[in-house]
PDB file of C-alpha atoms in Angstrom:
ATOM      1  CA  MET A  52      27.254   1.835   8.158  1.00  0.00           C
ATOM      2  CA  ALA A  53      29.874   3.645  10.192  1.00  0.00           C
ATOM      3  CA  SER A  54      32.946   3.543   7.969  1.00  0.00           C
ATOM      4  CA  CYS A  55      33.851   3.493   4.290  1.00  0.00           C
ATOM      5  CA  GLN A  56      33.303   0.100   2.684  1.00  0.00           C
ATOM      6  CA  CYS A  57      33.657   1.217  -0.936  1.00  0.00           C
ATOM      7  CA  GLU A  58      36.743  -0.891  -1.615  1.00  0.00           C
ATOM      8  CA  VAL A  59      35.052  -4.147  -0.540  1.00  0.00           C
ATOM      9  CA  LEU A  60      31.381  -3.779  -1.513  1.00  0.00           C
ATOM     10  CA  ASN A  61      30.025  -4.249  -5.035  1.00  0.00           C
ATOM     11  CA  VAL A  62      26.237  -3.952  -4.684  1.00  0.00           C
ATOM     12  CA  LEU A  63      23.896  -2.630  -2.017  1.00  0.00           C
ATOM     13  CA  SER A  64      20.109  -2.593  -2.065  1.00  0.00           C
ATOM     14  CA  GLY A  65      17.110  -1.536  -0.054  1.00  0.00           C
ATOM     15  CA  ALA A  66      17.396   0.362   3.212  1.00  0.00           C
ATOM     16  CA  LEU A  67      21.128  -0.341   3.490  1.00  0.00           C
ATOM     17  CA  ALA A  68      21.753   1.216   0.068  1.00  0.00           C
ATOM     18  CA  GLN A  69      19.663   4.258   0.964  1.00  0.00           C
ATOM     19  CA  GLU A  70      21.544   4.686   4.253  1.00  0.00           C
ATOM     20  CA  TYR A  71      24.939   4.384   2.531  1.00  0.00           C
ATOM     21  CA  LEU A  72      23.826   6.813  -0.164  1.00  0.00           C
ATOM     22  CA  THR A  73      22.648   9.537   2.208  1.00  0.00           C
ATOM     23  CA  GLY A  74      25.310   9.032   4.880  1.00  0.00           C
ATOM     24  CA  HIS A  75      28.460   8.409   2.875  1.00  0.00           C
ATOM     25  CA  LEU A  76      28.280   9.260  -0.837  1.00  0.00           C
ATOM     26  CA  ASP A  77      28.124  12.604  -2.646  1.00  0.00           C
ATOM     27  CA  HIS A  78      26.168  13.183  -5.846  1.00  0.00           C
ATOM     28  CA  HIS A  79      28.688  13.421  -8.685  1.00  0.00           C
ATOM     29  CA  ARG A  80      26.756  13.561 -11.973  1.00  0.00           C
ATOM     30  CA  THR A  81      23.963  11.985 -14.004  1.00  0.00           C
ATOM     31  CA  ASP A  82      24.870   9.376 -16.613  1.00  0.00           C
ATOM     32  CA  GLY A  83      23.558   9.163 -20.174  1.00  0.00           C
ATOM     33  CA  MET A  84      20.630   7.003 -19.055  1.00  0.00           C
ATOM     34  CA  GLY A  85      19.444   9.510 -16.449  1.00  0.00           C
ATOM     35  CA  ARG A  86      20.779   7.563 -13.476  1.00  0.00           C
ATOM     36  CA  ALA A  87      22.481   9.354 -10.593  1.00  0.00           C
ATOM     37  CA  VAL A  88      26.180   8.639 -10.185  1.00  0.00           C
ATOM     38  CA  HIS A  89      27.651   9.149  -6.713  1.00  0.00           C
ATOM     39  CA  ARG A  90      31.243   9.331  -5.520  1.00  0.00           C
ATOM     40  CA  CYS A  91      32.950   8.427  -2.265  1.00  0.00           C
ATOM     41  CA  THR A  92      35.033  11.353  -0.999  1.00  0.00           C
ATOM     42  CA  VAL A  93      37.418   8.986   0.781  1.00  0.00           C
ATOM     43  CA  THR A  94      38.313   6.536  -2.023  1.00  0.00           C
ATOM     44  CA  GLU A  95      36.841   8.321  -5.083  1.00  0.00           C
ATOM     45  CA  VAL A  96      35.021   5.083  -5.968  1.00  0.00           C
ATOM     46  CA  THR A  97      31.917   5.826  -8.038  1.00  0.00           C
ATOM     47  CA  TRP A  98      28.505   4.218  -7.664  1.00  0.00           C
ATOM     48  CA  VAL A  99      25.480   4.236  -9.963  1.00  0.00           C
ATOM     49  CA  GLU A 100      22.031   4.450  -8.385  1.00  0.00           C
ATOM     50  CA  GLU A 101      19.319   2.297  -9.891  1.00  0.00           C
ATOM     51  CA  ARG A 102      15.660   2.043  -8.947  1.00  0.00           C
ATOM     52  CA  ARG A 103      13.962  -1.332  -9.081  1.00  0.00           C
ATOM     53  CA  PRO A 104      10.259  -1.861  -8.568  1.00  0.00           C
ATOM     54  CA  SER A 105       9.417  -3.986  -5.573  1.00  0.00           C
ATOM     55  CA  ALA A 106       6.529  -6.342  -5.004  1.00  0.00           C
ATOM     56  CA  TYR A 107       5.018  -3.779  -2.617  1.00  0.00           C
ATOM     57  CA  GLY A 108       4.712  -0.912  -5.098  1.00  0.00           C
ATOM     58  CA  ASP A 109       7.590   1.247  -3.863  1.00  0.00           C
ATOM     59  CA  SER A 110      10.878   1.452  -5.677  1.00  0.00           C
ATOM     60  CA  VAL A 111      13.972  -0.081  -4.126  1.00  0.00           C
ATOM     61  CA  THR A 112      17.308   1.714  -4.266  1.00  0.00           C
ATOM     62  CA  VAL A 113      20.155  -0.344  -5.706  1.00  0.00           C
ATOM     63  CA  LEU A 114      23.744   0.926  -5.714  1.00  0.00           C
ATOM     64  CA  ARG A 115      26.321  -0.714  -7.995  1.00  0.00           C
ATOM     65  CA  ARG A 116      29.996   0.092  -7.762  1.00  0.00           C
ATOM     66  CA  LEU A 117      31.508   1.170 -11.070  1.00  0.00           C
ATOM     67  CA  ASP A 118      34.927   0.051 -12.227  1.00  0.00           C
ATOM     68  CA  ARG A 119      37.565   2.721 -12.030  1.00  0.00           C
TER      69      ARG A 119
END
C-alpha cells in the first residue's frame, strides 16, 4: 500500500494488514486487553491489532480502525 488510506479503511486482515502495519503505522501503546494499538503519523487515526487463529495453524493479523 503506497499511500495513507486510514481515513477510508475500517478493517484489514492477513498479509495486507501486516504490510500496512509494518510500512505505515507506528506502535502507540498497549490497551487494557494486551492488544497493540498503532497510530498513523499522517492522520493520527488509531488502529488496534488483533490476532485470529487461522485454519492453517498460524495466526492472522487483523487491524481495526478505532473511532476518534
